[in-house]
Every structure is written in structure tokens, then in C-alpha cells.
Amino acid sequence: MELNDLYRDVILDHNRRPRNFGALDAADASVEGFNPLCGDRLTVRLKMAGDKIADIRFEGSGCAISTASASLMTEAVKGRTRAEALSLFDRVHRLLTDDAASSDNLGKLAALSGVREFPARVKCASLCWHTLVTALRAPDSQVLPAVTTE
Ligand code: FES
């Protein structure tokens, strides 16, 4: 199987069966992200245990890329510290925008590298990540307004 086929299968799988999708009661942070290009919105909710992301869930309606990216993101950051999640954001952001970026040790997140061939879809893939960063930087127990992707 070609690498591109493998990446496509990961995206399709996470779009069809998004992991950690749905409501999260008593969240410590809840942020709605907004993609101004298409009008799609998604909400990321976090439960923290000290400095660790104890639980994370998302909901909203978006395209296959945004849904798959959010699903992959929740799997990747659950159980990680704030700093680890923020550094993962940096790596994914580079992966989406820089042809020379390495996908070593990124596991299934490497599938997002296929998106950089379609610049218009980079905002779709990064929507949930920008939303997560805003949620992580929020003080605990605060519900924040929507953020837009850059
Ligand atoms: Fe709206 Fe992708 S088309 S998030």
C-alpha cells in the first residue's frame, strides 16, 4: 500500500468514526473555533488534572479533514501535559505548512501531511488545533468565546 493511500485511509476512518466526539460535562475549558472561509465551527472541551489533559472531547460540524484532524488531535493529546500538547501543535503546524517538515514520531498525525498539497484545506486541518491552544492557555473554569483560524 502506498503511503498516500495509508494517509487517506486514516483520514477517512477518523472522519467516519470520530474519536472523542460529543459533549464533556464539567469541562475546565470550552472554546469554539470558527473557520471564516466556510463558516464551520467546532468546540473543544478539556478536563485538566493538574497540568495534564485528563479528558478532551469535541463537537461541531465540519468537513472530513476538520473532523478527522480533531479526532486525531484528541487521541494524540489526551494524557499529555500542557507543554507537550503545545509543542505537538507546533509540530503539526509545521507539518501542514512546510514541505520540509519531518513526520518522524508523529504516528497517525503524519496523515495530516497530505493536506499541505491542498493549501485551501490547511485551515480545515488546523481549526481544532488553534482551538485547543486557546483552551490550553485559558484560565481554568472559564468558557471562552470563539476563536478564528489564522
Ligand atoms: Fe469548513 Fe473544512 S470546509 S472546516
PDB file of C-alpha atoms and ligand atoms in Angstrom:
ATOM      1  CA  MET A   1       0.000   0.000   0.000  1.00  0.00           C
ATOM      2  CA  GLU A   2       1.314   3.452  -0.924  1.00  0.00           C
ATOM      3  CA  LEU A   3       1.961   5.905   1.889  1.00  0.00           C
ATOM      4  CA  ASN A   4      -0.614   8.295   0.427  1.00  0.00           C
ATOM      5  CA  ASP A   5      -3.256   5.535   0.463  1.00  0.00           C
ATOM      6  CA  LEU A   6      -2.413   4.821   4.085  1.00  0.00           C
ATOM      7  CA  TYR A   7      -2.782   8.505   4.976  1.00  0.00           C
ATOM      8  CA  ARG A   8      -6.084   8.731   3.085  1.00  0.00           C
ATOM      9  CA  ASP A   9      -7.398   5.675   4.945  1.00  0.00           C
ATOM     10  CA  VAL A  10      -6.532   7.232   8.328  1.00  0.00           C
ATOM     11  CA  ILE A  11      -8.372  10.451   7.401  1.00  0.00           C
ATOM     12  CA  LEU A  12     -11.416   8.535   6.127  1.00  0.00           C
ATOM     13  CA  ASP A  13     -11.524   6.315   9.211  1.00  0.00           C
ATOM     14  CA  HIS A  14     -11.351   9.247  11.645  1.00  0.00           C
ATOM     15  CA  ASN A  15     -13.993  11.147   9.689  1.00  0.00           C
ATOM     16  CA  ARG A  16     -16.374   8.184   9.651  1.00  0.00           C
ATOM     17  CA  ARG A  17     -15.781   7.233  13.286  1.00  0.00           C
ATOM     18  CA  PRO A  18     -14.510  10.353  15.055  1.00  0.00           C
ATOM     19  CA  ARG A  19     -12.890   9.515  18.418  1.00  0.00           C
ATOM     20  CA  ASN A  20     -13.777  11.585  21.494  1.00  0.00           C
ATOM     21  CA  PHE A  21     -16.708  13.226  19.738  1.00  0.00           C
ATOM     22  CA  GLY A  22     -19.547  14.638  21.829  1.00  0.00           C
ATOM     23  CA  ALA A  23     -20.233  16.585  24.995  1.00  0.00           C
ATOM     24  CA  LEU A  24     -17.962  16.720  28.048  1.00  0.00           C
ATOM     25  CA  ASP A  25     -19.615  17.534  31.354  1.00  0.00           C
ATOM     26  CA  ALA A  26     -17.928  19.843  33.856  1.00  0.00           C
ATOM     27  CA  ALA A  27     -15.184  20.863  31.444  1.00  0.00           C
ATOM     28  CA  ASP A  28     -12.446  23.152  32.722  1.00  0.00           C
ATOM     29  CA  ALA A  29     -12.222  24.967  29.392  1.00  0.00           C
ATOM     30  CA  SER A  30     -14.572  25.137  26.450  1.00  0.00           C
ATOM     31  CA  VAL A  31     -13.657  27.007  23.280  1.00  0.00           C
ATOM     32  CA  GLU A  32     -15.457  27.325  19.992  1.00  0.00           C
ATOM     33  CA  GLY A  33     -13.304  27.648  16.887  1.00  0.00           C
ATOM     34  CA  PHE A  34     -14.594  29.217  13.698  1.00  0.00           C
ATOM     35  CA  ASN A  35     -13.317  28.885  10.156  1.00  0.00           C
ATOM     36  CA  PRO A  36     -14.287  32.120   8.401  1.00  0.00           C
ATOM     37  CA  LEU A  37     -13.679  30.618   4.961  1.00  0.00           C
ATOM     38  CA  CYS A  38     -16.540  28.151   5.201  1.00  0.00           C
ATOM     39  CA  GLY A  39     -18.446  29.131   8.349  1.00  0.00           C
ATOM     40  CA  ASP A  40     -17.807  25.787  10.067  1.00  0.00           C
ATOM     41  CA  ARG A  41     -17.458  25.744  13.837  1.00  0.00           C
ATOM     42  CA  LEU A  42     -16.188  23.222  16.317  1.00  0.00           C
ATOM     43  CA  THR A  43     -15.977  23.236  20.076  1.00  0.00           C
ATOM     44  CA  VAL A  44     -13.107  21.709  22.050  1.00  0.00           C
ATOM     45  CA  ARG A  45     -13.626  20.925  25.730  1.00  0.00           C
ATOM     46  CA  LEU A  46     -10.927  19.961  28.199  1.00  0.00           C
ATOM     47  CA  LYS A  47     -10.782  18.457  31.633  1.00  0.00           C
ATOM     48  CA  MET A  48      -7.449  19.032  33.344  1.00  0.00           C
ATOM     49  CA  ALA A  49      -5.816  17.066  36.152  1.00  0.00           C
ATOM     50  CA  GLY A  50      -3.144  19.450  37.371  1.00  0.00           C
ATOM     51  CA  ASP A  51      -1.055  20.147  34.305  1.00  0.00           C
ATOM     52  CA  LYS A  52      -2.304  17.110  32.360  1.00  0.00           C
ATOM     53  CA  ILE A  53      -5.148  16.850  29.865  1.00  0.00           C
ATOM     54  CA  ALA A  54      -7.268  14.258  31.643  1.00  0.00           C
ATOM     55  CA  ASP A  55     -10.027  14.293  29.032  1.00  0.00           C
ATOM     56  CA  ILE A  56     -10.772  16.077  25.798  1.00  0.00           C
ATOM     57  CA  ARG A  57     -13.801  15.966  23.520  1.00  0.00           C
ATOM     58  CA  PHE A  58     -15.000  17.942  20.541  1.00  0.00           C
ATOM     59  CA  GLU A  59     -18.256  18.589  18.725  1.00  0.00           C
ATOM     60  CA  GLY A  60     -19.482  20.590  15.799  1.00  0.00           C
ATOM     61  CA  SER A  61     -19.939  20.190  12.112  1.00  0.00           C
ATOM     62  CA  GLY A  62     -17.124  20.438   9.642  1.00  0.00           C
ATOM     63  CA  CYS A  63     -15.664  18.807   6.579  1.00  0.00           C
ATOM     64  CA  ALA A  64     -13.940  15.426   6.559  1.00  0.00           C
ATOM     65  CA  ILE A  65     -10.499  16.984   7.056  1.00  0.00           C
ATOM     66  CA  SER A  66     -11.512  19.110  10.055  1.00  0.00           C
ATOM     67  CA  THR A  67     -13.359  16.221  11.704  1.00  0.00           C
ATOM     68  CA  ALA A  68     -10.510  13.762  11.131  1.00  0.00           C
ATOM     69  CA  SER A  69      -7.921  16.267  12.346  1.00  0.00           C
ATOM     70  CA  ALA A  70      -9.908  16.926  15.546  1.00  0.00           C
ATOM     71  CA  SER A  71     -10.344  13.200  16.152  1.00  0.00           C
ATOM     72  CA  LEU A  72      -6.612  12.526  15.652  1.00  0.00           C
ATOM     73  CA  MET A  73      -5.754  15.514  17.846  1.00  0.00           C
ATOM     74  CA  THR A  74      -7.871  14.333  20.779  1.00  0.00           C
ATOM     75  CA  GLU A  75      -6.231  10.896  20.650  1.00  0.00           C
ATOM     76  CA  ALA A  76      -2.777  12.427  20.472  1.00  0.00           C
ATOM     77  CA  VAL A  77      -3.052  14.917  23.339  1.00  0.00           C
ATOM     78  CA  LYS A  78      -5.142  13.036  25.900  1.00  0.00           C
ATOM     79  CA  GLY A  79      -2.918  12.333  28.909  1.00  0.00           C
ATOM     80  CA  ARG A  80      -0.262  14.818  27.796  1.00  0.00           C
ATOM     81  CA  THR A  81       0.860  17.886  29.700  1.00  0.00           C
ATOM     82  CA  ARG A  82       0.027  21.399  28.542  1.00  0.00           C
ATOM     83  CA  ALA A  83       3.617  21.920  27.332  1.00  0.00           C
ATOM     84  CA  GLU A  84       3.640  18.612  25.433  1.00  0.00           C
ATOM     85  CA  ALA A  85       0.356  19.455  23.711  1.00  0.00           C
ATOM     86  CA  LEU A  86       1.597  22.927  22.761  1.00  0.00           C
ATOM     87  CA  SER A  87       4.783  21.506  21.314  1.00  0.00           C
ATOM     88  CA  LEU A  88       2.725  18.949  19.363  1.00  0.00           C
ATOM     89  CA  PHE A  89       0.706  21.868  17.979  1.00  0.00           C
ATOM     90  CA  ASP A  90       3.953  23.470  16.739  1.00  0.00           C
ATOM     91  CA  ARG A  91       4.996  20.262  15.010  1.00  0.00           C
ATOM     92  CA  VAL A  92       1.605  19.743  13.368  1.00  0.00           C
ATOM     93  CA  HIS A  93       1.516  23.377  12.271  1.00  0.00           C
ATOM     94  CA  ARG A  94       4.901  22.911  10.583  1.00  0.00           C
ATOM     95  CA  LEU A  95       3.742  19.625   9.063  1.00  0.00           C
ATOM     96  CA  LEU A  96       0.751  21.372   7.499  1.00  0.00           C
ATOM     97  CA  THR A  97       2.662  24.324   6.105  1.00  0.00           C
ATOM     98  CA  ASP A  98       6.263  23.299   5.453  1.00  0.00           C
ATOM     99  CA  ASP A  99       7.184  20.732   2.785  1.00  0.00           C
ATOM    100  CA  ALA A 100      10.465  20.040   4.561  1.00  0.00           C
ATOM    101  CA  ALA A 101       8.836  19.262   7.931  1.00  0.00           C
ATOM    102  CA  SER A 102       9.510  15.811   9.316  1.00  0.00           C
ATOM    103  CA  SER A 103       6.695  13.498  10.375  1.00  0.00           C
ATOM    104  CA  ASP A 104       9.020  11.247  12.410  1.00  0.00           C
ATOM    105  CA  ASN A 105       7.459  10.009  15.671  1.00  0.00           C
ATOM    106  CA  LEU A 106       4.143  11.676  14.908  1.00  0.00           C
ATOM    107  CA  GLY A 107       2.296   8.375  14.500  1.00  0.00           C
ATOM    108  CA  LYS A 108      -1.112   8.696  12.875  1.00  0.00           C
ATOM    109  CA  LEU A 109      -0.825  12.505  12.893  1.00  0.00           C
ATOM    110  CA  ALA A 110       1.569  12.065   9.953  1.00  0.00           C
ATOM    111  CA  ALA A 111      -1.560  11.513   7.836  1.00  0.00           C
ATOM    112  CA  LEU A 112      -2.219  15.264   8.103  1.00  0.00           C
ATOM    113  CA  SER A 113       0.865  15.937   5.959  1.00  0.00           C
ATOM    114  CA  GLY A 114      -1.212  15.011   2.892  1.00  0.00           C
ATOM    115  CA  VAL A 115      -3.199  18.203   3.444  1.00  0.00           C
ATOM    116  CA  ARG A 116      -0.324  20.529   2.517  1.00  0.00           C
ATOM    117  CA  GLU A 117      -0.841  19.610  -1.146  1.00  0.00           C
ATOM    118  CA  PHE A 118      -4.177  21.438  -0.828  1.00  0.00           C
ATOM    119  CA  PRO A 119      -3.462  24.871   0.687  1.00  0.00           C
ATOM    120  CA  ALA A 120      -7.150  25.754   0.928  1.00  0.00           C
ATOM    121  CA  ARG A 121      -7.633  22.815   3.313  1.00  0.00           C
ATOM    122  CA  VAL A 122      -4.875  23.776   5.740  1.00  0.00           C
ATOM    123  CA  LYS A 123      -7.325  25.915   7.704  1.00  0.00           C
ATOM    124  CA  CYS A 124      -9.687  22.933   7.914  1.00  0.00           C
ATOM    125  CA  ALA A 125      -6.962  20.762   9.439  1.00  0.00           C
ATOM    126  CA  SER A 126      -5.660  23.466  11.779  1.00  0.00           C
ATOM    127  CA  LEU A 127      -9.047  24.679  13.095  1.00  0.00           C
ATOM    128  CA  CYS A 128      -9.179  22.238  16.018  1.00  0.00           C
ATOM    129  CA  TRP A 129      -5.506  22.826  16.872  1.00  0.00           C
ATOM    130  CA  HIS A 130      -5.878  26.596  17.144  1.00  0.00           C
ATOM    131  CA  THR A 131      -8.971  26.000  19.258  1.00  0.00           C
ATOM    132  CA  LEU A 132      -7.032  23.632  21.536  1.00  0.00           C
ATOM    133  CA  VAL A 133      -4.224  26.145  22.018  1.00  0.00           C
ATOM    134  CA  THR A 134      -6.717  28.798  23.084  1.00  0.00           C
ATOM    135  CA  ALA A 135      -8.319  26.335  25.522  1.00  0.00           C
ATOM    136  CA  LEU A 136      -4.930  25.386  26.998  1.00  0.00           C
ATOM    137  CA  ARG A 137      -3.977  28.984  27.558  1.00  0.00           C
ATOM    138  CA  ALA A 138      -7.312  29.724  29.239  1.00  0.00           C
ATOM    139  CA  PRO A 139      -7.545  30.002  32.969  1.00  0.00           C
ATOM    140  CA  ASP A 140      -9.350  27.019  34.477  1.00  0.00           C
ATOM    141  CA  SER A 141     -13.126  27.019  34.637  1.00  0.00           C
ATOM    142  CA  GLN A 142     -13.580  29.699  32.041  1.00  0.00           C
ATOM    143  CA  VAL A 143     -15.762  29.472  28.986  1.00  0.00           C
ATOM    144  CA  LEU A 144     -14.220  31.434  26.161  1.00  0.00           C
ATOM    145  CA  PRO A 145     -15.687  32.920  23.011  1.00  0.00           C
ATOM    146  CA  ALA A 146     -14.952  31.673  19.524  1.00  0.00           C
ATOM    147  CA  VAL A 147     -11.504  31.887  18.007  1.00  0.00           C
ATOM    148  CA  THR A 148     -10.869  32.082  14.308  1.00  0.00           C
ATOM    149  CA  THR A 149      -8.106  30.295  12.471  1.00  0.00           C
ATOM    150  CA  GLU A 150      -5.201  32.308  11.103  1.00  0.00           C
TER     151      GLU A 150
HETATM  152 FE1  FES B   1     -15.178  24.060   6.719  1.00  0.00          FE
HETATM  153 FE2  FES B   1     -13.224  22.399   6.152  1.00  0.00          FE
HETATM  154  S1  FES B   1     -14.675  23.205   4.764  1.00  0.00           S
HETATM  155  S2  FES B   1     -13.681  23.277   8.072  1.00  0.00           S
END
